[in-house]
Amino acid sequence: MAFATVWNYCVPLTIVTVAWLINTAHCQAVQAENVTVLEGGTAQISCRLQNYDGSIVVIQNPRRQTLFFNGTRALKDDRFQMVLFTQRLVRITLTNVSVSDEGGYFCQLYTDSTHHQVATLSVLVPPETPTVEVKQEAVEGGEAELTCVSPRSKPAATLRWMRKGREIAGVVSLQDNGKTFSVSSTIRIPVERKDDGAALSCEAFHPALNGQKRIRHYRLDVYFAPTVRIVPPAGILREGDSLTLTCSVTGNPQPRNTQWSKINDTLPERAEISGTTLQISRLSQSHNGTYLCQAQNDYGRAADHYTLLVYDNVSVTTMVPSTPTPTTPSITSHSTTPTLLPPTLALDPEDPGAVVETHSAVPYAVIGGVLALLVFTVICVLIVTIWCSVRQKGSYLTHEASGLDEHGEVQEAFLNGNDASQGKKEYLL
């Protein structure tokens, strides 16, 4: 506590003779202590006396209203209490202090002349936890404008914005409300979808907090259009199975409703919608098609699709012999050309339209070589047989033509009247 200046006054001396004989000497003094207290607390106002001789002591408030007169209450305010009155110290208390009580309290000592000392009462008003006001909504791709407000403090509080341990510079505004101050700090920050839910804080510092701080935590709310994703079922679907599709929707604000539809068709009769889930029981190939999930909020619309393909309920198995058995190839006639699979490929029993690689210990390369050799041998035999047949037929035709020539010579000799002796030749017709 700081002590104010001491006021002294002395009672005039009784002059007995010109030699300034002092008959009596009384020198009295009063001191007042300055006081600082938090609003709502209790202040102690003390007046210290020196060489007090029983003179009148009066204590007045800043409005110069008398609170106590020689220890007797003069003002009807129960917040003031006389707690001590001695020849050395006069002390009063003031409870539930407010800023309106701030000012100078007078300690007066009345003798032939009046002298006083002022005890200054200072009231500190610590800030409450600040509040955060949204001046501009945070929309994806835009800016968020936030203001931290400390509406009442004395002296003015210091505000600071923080994010992830780093300070964000703000524009500070100060307003004088008479005995207290209102302080605000405004920031503008760009925001994206990833900033939704980001943690910010506004901190208030003040001398009355003794190094502590009042913190207001704020979670950034970023608005953005929805995103939609359909979670497909695992594996393939066959006739008689059940289908469950879940539509995963995110957005801010969260879309309240999701819409299921089938492109270029209506939803099947057995389709059941429960929130974001679509269920179809006892599937058939008539259910094939593209299903659409849509969601919308105030900032946009989004959709995702799923194409359903239901397979026949037919099982396909691949038989692999334990030992190779060569067979004689036969020639058959087909109306269509069959599709041949390599020895290491087979149909997938789970998916009739898929071809998968199989592994076996059977020596298919050896079997294929033997079959190719047999086919080549048969073709060669057929070619030789046909060639021989064609040669035999040509030789027969040649002899037949020679016989016809000899027969013509006989006829010519007979017509010319040649002697029979000249024609004793045998002709083979």
PDB file of N, CA and C in Angstrom, residues 178-272:
ATOM      1  N   GLY A 178     -17.212   4.499 -19.921  1.00  0.00           N
ATOM      2  CA  GLY A 178     -17.225   5.303 -18.702  1.00  0.00           C
ATOM      3  C   GLY A 178     -16.122   4.833 -17.780  1.00  0.00           C
ATOM      4  N   LYS A 179     -16.467   3.944 -16.876  1.00  0.00           N
ATOM      5  CA  LYS A 179     -15.472   3.396 -15.957  1.00  0.00           C
ATOM      6  C   LYS A 179     -14.919   2.059 -16.423  1.00  0.00           C
ATOM      7  N   THR A 180     -15.532   1.417 -17.398  1.00  0.00           N
ATOM      8  CA  THR A 180     -15.065   0.135 -17.918  1.00  0.00           C
ATOM      9  C   THR A 180     -14.860   0.252 -19.424  1.00  0.00           C
ATOM     10  N   PHE A 181     -14.273  -0.821 -19.997  1.00  0.00           N
ATOM     11  CA  PHE A 181     -13.953  -0.829 -21.420  1.00  0.00           C
ATOM     12  C   PHE A 181     -14.495  -2.113 -22.060  1.00  0.00           C
ATOM     13  N   SER A 182     -14.874  -1.964 -23.326  1.00  0.00           N
ATOM     14  CA  SER A 182     -15.266  -3.104 -24.140  1.00  0.00           C
ATOM     15  C   SER A 182     -14.211  -3.286 -25.227  1.00  0.00           C
ATOM     16  N   VAL A 183     -13.696  -4.534 -25.364  1.00  0.00           N
ATOM     17  CA  VAL A 183     -12.619  -4.825 -26.302  1.00  0.00           C
ATOM     18  C   VAL A 183     -13.067  -5.934 -27.245  1.00  0.00           C
ATOM     19  N   SER A 184     -12.680  -5.810 -28.512  1.00  0.00           N
ATOM     20  CA  SER A 184     -12.984  -6.855 -29.499  1.00  0.00           C
ATOM     21  C   SER A 184     -11.786  -7.037 -30.413  1.00  0.00           C
ATOM     22  N   SER A 185     -11.650  -8.243 -30.942  1.00  0.00           N
ATOM     23  CA  SER A 185     -10.589  -8.570 -31.891  1.00  0.00           C
ATOM     24  C   SER A 185     -11.201  -9.391 -33.011  1.00  0.00           C
ATOM     25  N   THR A 186     -11.032  -8.932 -34.260  1.00  0.00           N
ATOM     26  CA  THR A 186     -11.670  -9.556 -35.426  1.00  0.00           C
ATOM     27  C   THR A 186     -10.606 -10.157 -36.343  1.00  0.00           C
ATOM     28  N   ILE A 187     -10.860 -11.392 -36.805  1.00  0.00           N
ATOM     29  CA  ILE A 187      -9.963 -12.056 -37.754  1.00  0.00           C
ATOM     30  C   ILE A 187     -10.759 -12.485 -38.972  1.00  0.00           C
ATOM     31  N   ARG A 188     -10.055 -12.567 -40.103  1.00  0.00           N
ATOM     32  CA  ARG A 188     -10.612 -13.089 -41.356  1.00  0.00           C
ATOM     33  C   ARG A 188      -9.642 -14.142 -41.872  1.00  0.00           C
ATOM     34  N   ILE A 189     -10.135 -15.366 -42.048  1.00  0.00           N
ATOM     35  CA  ILE A 189      -9.270 -16.460 -42.491  1.00  0.00           C
ATOM     36  C   ILE A 189      -9.943 -17.214 -43.635  1.00  0.00           C
ATOM     37  N   PRO A 190      -9.163 -17.590 -44.686  1.00  0.00           N
ATOM     38  CA  PRO A 190      -9.722 -18.419 -45.766  1.00  0.00           C
ATOM     39  C   PRO A 190      -9.988 -19.825 -45.255  1.00  0.00           C
ATOM     40  N   VAL A 191     -11.037 -20.441 -45.779  1.00  0.00           N
ATOM     41  CA  VAL A 191     -11.438 -21.762 -45.295  1.00  0.00           C
ATOM     42  C   VAL A 191     -11.688 -22.699 -46.470  1.00  0.00           C
ATOM     43  N   GLU A 192     -11.386 -23.968 -46.238  1.00  0.00           N
ATOM     44  CA  GLU A 192     -11.698 -25.055 -47.155  1.00  0.00           C
ATOM     45  C   GLU A 192     -12.489 -26.114 -46.389  1.00  0.00           C
ATOM     46  N   ARG A 193     -12.893 -27.159 -47.131  1.00  0.00           N
ATOM     47  CA  ARG A 193     -13.672 -28.217 -46.504  1.00  0.00           C
ATOM     48  C   ARG A 193     -12.898 -28.888 -45.363  1.00  0.00           C
ATOM     49  N   LYS A 194     -11.588 -29.009 -45.533  1.00  0.00           N
ATOM     50  CA  LYS A 194     -10.774 -29.670 -44.526  1.00  0.00           C
ATOM     51  C   LYS A 194     -10.711 -28.880 -43.222  1.00  0.00           C
ATOM     52  N   ASP A 195     -11.059 -27.575 -43.271  1.00  0.00           N
ATOM     53  CA  ASP A 195     -11.017 -26.743 -42.073  1.00  0.00           C
ATOM     54  C   ASP A 195     -12.250 -26.914 -41.198  1.00  0.00           C
ATOM     55  N   ASP A 196     -13.234 -27.647 -41.666  1.00  0.00           N
ATOM     56  CA  ASP A 196     -14.433 -27.852 -40.854  1.00  0.00           C
ATOM     57  C   ASP A 196     -14.053 -28.580 -39.562  1.00  0.00           C
ATOM     58  N   GLY A 197     -14.443 -27.993 -38.447  1.00  0.00           N
ATOM     59  CA  GLY A 197     -14.124 -28.576 -37.151  1.00  0.00           C
ATOM     60  C   GLY A 197     -12.784 -28.150 -36.593  1.00  0.00           C
ATOM     61  N   ALA A 198     -12.065 -27.264 -37.289  1.00  0.00           N
ATOM     62  CA  ALA A 198     -10.764 -26.817 -36.795  1.00  0.00           C
ATOM     63  C   ALA A 198     -10.938 -26.070 -35.477  1.00  0.00           C
ATOM     64  N   ALA A 199      -9.989 -26.260 -34.557  1.00  0.00           N
ATOM     65  CA  ALA A 199     -10.071 -25.679 -33.219  1.00  0.00           C
ATOM     66  C   ALA A 199      -9.383 -24.322 -33.191  1.00  0.00           C
ATOM     67  N   LEU A 200     -10.125 -23.313 -32.744  1.00  0.00           N
ATOM     68  CA  LEU A 200      -9.591 -21.976 -32.521  1.00  0.00           C
ATOM     69  C   LEU A 200      -9.832 -21.603 -31.060  1.00  0.00           C
ATOM     70  N   SER A 201      -9.113 -20.608 -30.577  1.00  0.00           N
ATOM     71  CA  SER A 201      -9.336 -20.135 -29.211  1.00  0.00           C
ATOM     72  C   SER A 201      -9.050 -18.650 -29.138  1.00  0.00           C
ATOM     73  N   CYS A 202      -9.815 -17.970 -28.280  1.00  0.00           N
ATOM     74  CA  CYS A 202      -9.605 -16.562 -27.998  1.00  0.00           C
ATOM     75  C   CYS A 202      -9.235 -16.434 -26.524  1.00  0.00           C
ATOM     76  N   GLU A 203      -8.097 -15.796 -26.256  1.00  0.00           N
ATOM     77  CA  GLU A 203      -7.579 -15.691 -24.900  1.00  0.00           C
ATOM     78  C   GLU A 203      -7.637 -14.240 -24.438  1.00  0.00           C
ATOM     79  N   ALA A 204      -8.054 -14.049 -23.181  1.00  0.00           N
ATOM     80  CA  ALA A 204      -8.124 -12.711 -22.592  1.00  0.00           C
ATOM     81  C   ALA A 204      -7.142 -12.630 -21.432  1.00  0.00           C
ATOM     82  N   PHE A 205      -6.286 -11.580 -21.434  1.00  0.00           N
ATOM     83  CA  PHE A 205      -5.307 -11.337 -20.377  1.00  0.00           C
ATOM     84  C   PHE A 205      -5.688 -10.047 -19.642  1.00  0.00           C
ATOM     85  N   HIS A 206      -5.391 -10.048 -18.311  1.00  0.00           N
ATOM     86  CA  HIS A 206      -5.750  -8.881 -17.507  1.00  0.00           C
ATOM     87  C   HIS A 206      -4.912  -8.876 -16.239  1.00  0.00           C
ATOM     88  N   PRO A 207      -4.516  -7.676 -15.744  1.00  0.00           N
ATOM     89  CA  PRO A 207      -3.721  -7.626 -14.511  1.00  0.00           C
ATOM     90  C   PRO A 207      -4.397  -8.265 -13.312  1.00  0.00           C
ATOM     91  N   ALA A 208      -5.713  -8.238 -13.281  1.00  0.00           N
ATOM     92  CA  ALA A 208      -6.422  -8.798 -12.131  1.00  0.00           C
ATOM     93  C   ALA A 208      -6.410 -10.321 -12.123  1.00  0.00           C
ATOM     94  N   LEU A 209      -5.969 -10.938 -13.219  1.00  0.00           N
ATOM     95  CA  LEU A 209      -5.964 -12.403 -13.297  1.00  0.00           C
ATOM     96  C   LEU A 209      -4.659 -12.999 -12.798  1.00  0.00           C
ATOM     97  N   ASN A 210      -3.710 -12.157 -12.392  1.00  0.00           N
ATOM     98  CA  ASN A 210      -2.450 -12.634 -11.821  1.00  0.00           C
ATOM     99  C   ASN A 210      -1.732 -13.644 -12.727  1.00  0.00           C
ATOM    100  N   GLY A 211      -1.604 -13.286 -14.005  1.00  0.00           N
ATOM    101  CA  GLY A 211      -0.887 -14.138 -14.943  1.00  0.00           C
ATOM    102  C   GLY A 211      -1.726 -15.231 -15.571  1.00  0.00           C
ATOM    103  N   GLN A 212      -2.944 -15.425 -15.088  1.00  0.00           N
ATOM    104  CA  GLN A 212      -3.838 -16.397 -15.695  1.00  0.00           C
ATOM    105  C   GLN A 212      -4.532 -15.769 -16.907  1.00  0.00           C
ATOM    106  N   LYS A 213      -5.347 -16.550 -17.586  1.00  0.00           N
ATOM    107  CA  LYS A 213      -6.077 -16.056 -18.751  1.00  0.00           C
ATOM    108  C   LYS A 213      -7.428 -16.741 -18.847  1.00  0.00           C
ATOM    109  N   ARG A 214      -8.337 -16.035 -19.442  1.00  0.00           N
ATOM    110  CA  ARG A 214      -9.676 -16.567 -19.710  1.00  0.00           C
ATOM    111  C   ARG A 214      -9.729 -16.976 -21.177  1.00  0.00           C
ATOM    112  N   ILE A 215     -10.143 -18.202 -21.429  1.00  0.00           N
ATOM    113  CA  ILE A 215     -10.074 -18.766 -22.787  1.00  0.00           C
ATOM    114  C   ILE A 215     -11.467 -19.165 -23.250  1.00  0.00           C
ATOM    115  N   ARG A 216     -11.775 -18.765 -24.465  1.00  0.00           N
ATOM    116  CA  ARG A 216     -12.995 -19.228 -25.146  1.00  0.00           C
ATOM    117  C   ARG A 216     -12.584 -20.097 -26.317  1.00  0.00           C
ATOM    118  N   HIS A 217     -12.948 -21.380 -26.264  1.00  0.00           N
ATOM    119  CA  HIS A 217     -12.647 -22.307 -27.360  1.00  0.00           C
ATOM    120  C   HIS A 217     -13.772 -22.250 -28.398  1.00  0.00           C
ATOM    121  N   TYR A 218     -13.368 -22.335 -29.651  1.00  0.00           N
ATOM    122  CA  TYR A 218     -14.341 -22.262 -30.750  1.00  0.00           C
ATOM    123  C   TYR A 218     -13.957 -23.275 -31.822  1.00  0.00           C
ATOM    124  N   ARG A 219     -14.966 -24.004 -32.285  1.00  0.00           N
ATOM    125  CA  ARG A 219     -14.748 -24.980 -33.358  1.00  0.00           C
ATOM    126  C   ARG A 219     -15.313 -24.415 -34.657  1.00  0.00           C
ATOM    127  N   LEU A 220     -14.437 -24.298 -35.648  1.00  0.00           N
ATOM    128  CA  LEU A 220     -14.808 -23.677 -36.908  1.00  0.00           C
ATOM    129  C   LEU A 220     -15.854 -24.526 -37.638  1.00  0.00           C
ATOM    130  N   ASP A 221     -16.883 -23.872 -38.090  1.00  0.00           N
ATOM    131  CA  ASP A 221     -17.979 -24.538 -38.797  1.00  0.00           C
ATOM    132  C   ASP A 221     -17.959 -24.089 -40.252  1.00  0.00           C
ATOM    133  N   VAL A 222     -17.491 -24.967 -41.143  1.00  0.00           N
ATOM    134  CA  VAL A 222     -17.375 -24.644 -42.570  1.00  0.00           C
ATOM    135  C   VAL A 222     -18.503 -25.339 -43.320  1.00  0.00           C
ATOM    136  N   TYR A 223     -19.256 -24.572 -44.075  1.00  0.00           N
ATOM    137  CA  TYR A 223     -20.368 -25.127 -44.846  1.00  0.00           C
ATOM    138  C   TYR A 223     -19.880 -25.532 -46.237  1.00  0.00           C
ATOM    139  N   PHE A 224     -20.351 -26.697 -46.711  1.00  0.00           N
ATOM    140  CA  PHE A 224     -19.957 -27.164 -48.041  1.00  0.00           C
ATOM    141  C   PHE A 224     -21.018 -28.105 -48.588  1.00  0.00           C
ATOM    142  N   ALA A 225     -20.995 -28.251 -49.926  1.00  0.00           N
ATOM    143  CA  ALA A 225     -21.960 -29.112 -50.617  1.00  0.00           C
ATOM    144  C   ALA A 225     -21.708 -30.576 -50.246  1.00  0.00           C
ATOM    145  N   PRO A 226     -22.728 -31.427 -50.371  1.00  0.00           N
ATOM    146  CA  PRO A 226     -22.556 -32.829 -49.950  1.00  0.00           C
ATOM    147  C   PRO A 226     -21.718 -33.633 -50.934  1.00  0.00           C
ATOM    148  N   THR A 227     -21.178 -34.732 -50.443  1.00  0.00           N
ATOM    149  CA  THR A 227     -20.538 -35.756 -51.264  1.00  0.00           C
ATOM    150  C   THR A 227     -21.267 -37.064 -51.002  1.00  0.00           C
ATOM    151  N   VAL A 228     -21.409 -37.859 -52.060  1.00  0.00           N
ATOM    152  CA  VAL A 228     -22.196 -39.099 -51.978  1.00  0.00           C
ATOM    153  C   VAL A 228     -21.348 -40.249 -52.511  1.00  0.00           C
ATOM    154  N   ARG A 229     -21.354 -41.372 -51.793  1.00  0.00           N
ATOM    155  CA  ARG A 229     -20.654 -42.568 -52.242  1.00  0.00           C
ATOM    156  C   ARG A 229     -21.473 -43.796 -51.860  1.00  0.00           C
ATOM    157  N   ILE A 230     -21.734 -44.643 -52.847  1.00  0.00           N
ATOM    158  CA  ILE A 230     -22.474 -45.884 -52.605  1.00  0.00           C
ATOM    159  C   ILE A 230     -21.480 -46.980 -52.249  1.00  0.00           C
ATOM    160  N   VAL A 231     -21.720 -47.630 -51.132  1.00  0.00           N
ATOM    161  CA  VAL A 231     -20.875 -48.741 -50.698  1.00  0.00           C
ATOM    162  C   VAL A 231     -21.421 -50.019 -51.348  1.00  0.00           C
ATOM    163  N   PRO A 232     -20.687 -50.626 -52.318  1.00  0.00           N
ATOM    164  CA  PRO A 232     -21.214 -51.780 -53.043  1.00  0.00           C
ATOM    165  C   PRO A 232     -21.078 -53.058 -52.206  1.00  0.00           C
ATOM    166  N   PRO A 233     -21.853 -54.094 -52.560  1.00  0.00           N
ATOM    167  CA  PRO A 233     -21.710 -55.375 -51.862  1.00  0.00           C
ATOM    168  C   PRO A 233     -20.459 -56.107 -52.340  1.00  0.00           C
ATOM    169  N   ALA A 234     -20.012 -57.044 -51.537  1.00  0.00           N
ATOM    170  CA  ALA A 234     -18.832 -57.832 -51.896  1.00  0.00           C
ATOM    171  C   ALA A 234     -19.253 -59.036 -52.740  1.00  0.00           C
ATOM    172  N   GLY A 235     -18.420 -59.432 -53.700  1.00  0.00           N
ATOM    173  CA  GLY A 235     -18.680 -60.603 -54.532  1.00  0.00           C
ATOM    174  C   GLY A 235     -19.707 -60.337 -55.608  1.00  0.00           C
ATOM    175  N   ILE A 236     -20.083 -61.401 -56.298  1.00  0.00           N
ATOM    176  CA  ILE A 236     -21.073 -61.302 -57.367  1.00  0.00           C
ATOM    177  C   ILE A 236     -22.424 -61.706 -56.823  1.00  0.00           C
ATOM    178  N   LEU A 237     -23.461 -61.303 -57.523  1.00  0.00           N
ATOM    179  CA  LEU A 237     -24.838 -61.570 -57.108  1.00  0.00           C
ATOM    180  C   LEU A 237     -25.498 -62.485 -58.116  1.00  0.00           C
ATOM    181  N   ARG A 238     -26.232 -63.480 -57.584  1.00  0.00           N
ATOM    182  CA  ARG A 238     -26.964 -64.418 -58.436  1.00  0.00           C
ATOM    183  C   ARG A 238     -28.447 -64.329 -58.123  1.00  0.00           C
ATOM    184  N   GLU A 239     -29.219 -64.938 -58.996  1.00  0.00           N
ATOM    185  CA  GLU A 239     -30.665 -64.949 -58.791  1.00  0.00           C
ATOM    186  C   GLU A 239     -30.999 -65.574 -57.447  1.00  0.00           C
ATOM    187  N   GLY A 240     -31.878 -64.895 -56.716  1.00  0.00           N
ATOM    188  CA  GLY A 240     -32.280 -65.373 -55.402  1.00  0.00           C
ATOM    189  C   GLY A 240     -31.531 -64.721 -54.258  1.00  0.00           C
ATOM    190  N   ASP A 241     -30.392 -64.075 -54.548  1.00  0.00           N
ATOM    191  CA  ASP A 241     -29.655 -63.386 -53.491  1.00  0.00           C
ATOM    192  C   ASP A 241     -30.366 -62.102 -53.094  1.00  0.00           C
ATOM    193  N   SER A 242     -29.864 -61.476 -52.020  1.00  0.00           N
ATOM    194  CA  SER A 242     -30.374 -60.189 -51.559  1.00  0.00           C
ATOM    195  C   SER A 242     -29.306 -59.122 -51.778  1.00  0.00           C
ATOM    196  N   LEU A 243     -29.743 -57.924 -52.105  1.00  0.00           N
ATOM    197  CA  LEU A 243     -28.853 -56.805 -52.356  1.00  0.00           C
ATOM    198  C   LEU A 243     -29.041 -55.746 -51.275  1.00  0.00           C
ATOM    199  N   THR A 244     -27.930 -55.257 -50.716  1.00  0.00           N
ATOM    200  CA  THR A 244     -27.961 -54.157 -49.748  1.00  0.00           C
ATOM    201  C   THR A 244     -26.962 -53.105 -50.203  1.00  0.00           C
ATOM    202  N   LEU A 245     -27.461 -51.909 -50.481  1.00  0.00           N
ATOM    203  CA  LEU A 245     -26.621 -50.779 -50.877  1.00  0.00           C
ATOM    204  C   LEU A 245     -26.736 -49.695 -49.810  1.00  0.00           C
ATOM    205  N   THR A 246     -25.583 -49.211 -49.348  1.00  0.00           N
ATOM    206  CA  THR A 246     -25.541 -48.141 -48.356  1.00  0.00           C
ATOM    207  C   THR A 246     -24.991 -46.883 -49.000  1.00  0.00           C
ATOM    208  N   CYS A 247     -25.718 -45.789 -48.848  1.00  0.00           N
ATOM    209  CA  CYS A 247     -25.321 -44.503 -49.424  1.00  0.00           C
ATOM    210  C   CYS A 247     -24.651 -43.674 -48.329  1.00  0.00           C
ATOM    211  N   SER A 248     -23.347 -43.475 -48.476  1.00  0.00           N
ATOM    212  CA  SER A 248     -22.592 -42.692 -47.504  1.00  0.00           C
ATOM    213  C   SER A 248     -22.608 -41.223 -47.931  1.00  0.00           C
ATOM    214  N   VAL A 249     -23.177 -40.358 -47.073  1.00  0.00           N
ATOM    215  CA  VAL A 249     -23.370 -38.949 -47.417  1.00  0.00           C
ATOM    216  C   VAL A 249     -22.683 -38.075 -46.384  1.00  0.00           C
ATOM    217  N   THR A 250     -21.887 -37.137 -46.847  1.00  0.00           N
ATOM    218  CA  THR A 250     -21.289 -36.126 -45.980  1.00  0.00           C
ATOM    219  C   THR A 250     -21.600 -34.755 -46.548  1.00  0.00           C
ATOM    220  N   GLY A 251     -21.727 -33.787 -45.659  1.00  0.00           N
ATOM    221  CA  GLY A 251     -22.009 -32.421 -46.068  1.00  0.00           C
ATOM    222  C   GLY A 251     -22.251 -31.568 -44.844  1.00  0.00           C
ATOM    223  N   ASN A 252     -22.174 -30.259 -45.022  1.00  0.00           N
ATOM    224  CA  ASN A 252     -22.456 -29.341 -43.914  1.00  0.00           C
ATOM    225  C   ASN A 252     -23.252 -28.163 -44.465  1.00  0.00           C
ATOM    226  N   PRO A 253     -24.510 -28.082 -44.058  1.00  0.00           N
ATOM    227  CA  PRO A 253     -25.200 -28.964 -43.113  1.00  0.00           C
ATOM    228  C   PRO A 253     -25.457 -30.346 -43.704  1.00  0.00           C
ATOM    229  N   GLN A 254     -25.579 -31.325 -42.831  1.00  0.00           N
ATOM    230  CA  GLN A 254     -25.810 -32.691 -43.276  1.00  0.00           C
ATOM    231  C   GLN A 254     -27.169 -32.784 -43.970  1.00  0.00           C
ATOM    232  N   PRO A 255     -27.189 -33.317 -45.213  1.00  0.00           N
ATOM    233  CA  PRO A 255     -28.484 -33.464 -45.890  1.00  0.00           C
ATOM    234  C   PRO A 255     -29.443 -34.325 -45.068  1.00  0.00           C
ATOM    235  N   ARG A 256     -30.650 -33.861 -44.951  1.00  0.00           N
ATOM    236  CA  ARG A 256     -31.634 -34.575 -44.138  1.00  0.00           C
ATOM    237  C   ARG A 256     -32.161 -35.817 -44.838  1.00  0.00           C
ATOM    238  N   ASN A 257     -32.299 -35.745 -46.157  1.00  0.00           N
ATOM    239  CA  ASN A 257     -32.887 -36.856 -46.898  1.00  0.00           C
ATOM    240  C   ASN A 257     -31.974 -37.282 -48.041  1.00  0.00           C
ATOM    241  N   THR A 258     -31.992 -38.579 -48.328  1.00  0.00           N
ATOM    242  CA  THR A 258     -31.327 -39.125 -49.512  1.00  0.00           C
ATOM    243  C   THR A 258     -32.382 -39.774 -50.398  1.00  0.00           C
ATOM    244  N   GLN A 259     -32.201 -39.675 -51.691  1.00  0.00           N
ATOM    245  CA  GLN A 259     -33.180 -40.184 -52.651  1.00  0.00           C
ATOM    246  C   GLN A 259     -32.569 -41.317 -53.458  1.00  0.00           C
ATOM    247  N   TRP A 260     -33.272 -42.453 -53.491  1.00  0.00           N
ATOM    248  CA  TRP A 260     -32.876 -43.607 -54.307  1.00  0.00           C
ATOM    249  C   TRP A 260     -33.775 -43.661 -55.537  1.00  0.00           C
ATOM    250  N   SER A 261     -33.165 -43.989 -56.680  1.00  0.00           N
ATOM    251  CA  SER A 261     -33.933 -44.139 -57.919  1.00  0.00           C
ATOM    252  C   SER A 261     -33.198 -45.094 -58.838  1.00  0.00           C
ATOM    253  N   LYS A 262     -33.881 -45.510 -59.888  1.00  0.00           N
ATOM    254  CA  LYS A 262     -33.300 -46.374 -60.902  1.00  0.00           C
ATOM    255  C   LYS A 262     -33.365 -45.650 -62.235  1.00  0.00           C
ATOM    256  N   ILE A 263     -32.228 -45.551 -62.901  1.00  0.00           N
ATOM    257  CA  ILE A 263     -32.157 -44.792 -64.139  1.00  0.00           C
ATOM    258  C   ILE A 263     -33.001 -45.460 -65.210  1.00  0.00           C
ATOM    259  N   ASN A 264     -33.846 -44.651 -65.853  1.00  0.00           N
ATOM    260  CA  ASN A 264     -34.726 -45.093 -66.947  1.00  0.00           C
ATOM    261  C   ASN A 264     -35.689 -46.182 -66.516  1.00  0.00           C
ATOM    262  N   ASP A 265     -36.006 -46.264 -65.261  1.00  0.00           N
ATOM    263  CA  ASP A 265     -36.940 -47.279 -64.774  1.00  0.00           C
ATOM    264  C   ASP A 265     -37.376 -46.897 -63.367  1.00  0.00           C
ATOM    265  N   THR A 266     -38.333 -47.642 -62.861  1.00  0.00           N
ATOM    266  CA  THR A 266     -38.775 -47.438 -61.485  1.00  0.00           C
ATOM    267  C   THR A 266     -38.123 -48.469 -60.580  1.00  0.00           C
ATOM    268  N   LEU A 267     -38.086 -48.166 -59.305  1.00  0.00           N
ATOM    269  CA  LEU A 267     -37.509 -49.103 -58.357  1.00  0.00           C
ATOM    270  C   LEU A 267     -38.336 -50.379 -58.306  1.00  0.00           C
ATOM    271  N   PRO A 268     -37.705 -51.537 -58.126  1.00  0.00           N
ATOM    272  CA  PRO A 268     -38.451 -52.800 -58.050  1.00  0.00           C
ATOM    273  C   PRO A 268     -39.452 -52.788 -56.898  1.00  0.00           C
ATOM    274  N   GLU A 269     -40.471 -53.616 -57.033  1.00  0.00           N
ATOM    275  CA  GLU A 269     -41.495 -53.688 -55.993  1.00  0.00           C
ATOM    276  C   GLU A 269     -40.923 -54.180 -54.672  1.00  0.00           C
ATOM    277  N   ARG A 270     -39.929 -55.031 -54.738  1.00  0.00           N
ATOM    278  CA  ARG A 270     -39.369 -55.584 -53.506  1.00  0.00           C
ATOM    279  C   ARG A 270     -38.287 -54.692 -52.900  1.00  0.00           C
ATOM    280  N   ALA A 271     -38.077 -53.505 -53.467  1.00  0.00           N
ATOM    281  CA  ALA A 271     -37.072 -52.587 -52.932  1.00  0.00           C
ATOM    282  C   ALA A 271     -37.591 -51.925 -51.664  1.00  0.00           C
ATOM    283  N   GLU A 272     -36.766 -51.908 -50.637  1.00  0.00           N
ATOM    284  CA  GLU A 272     -37.092 -51.274 -49.363  1.00  0.00           C
ATOM    285  C   GLU A 272     -36.014 -50.241 -49.036  1.00  0.00           C
TER     286      GLU A 272
END
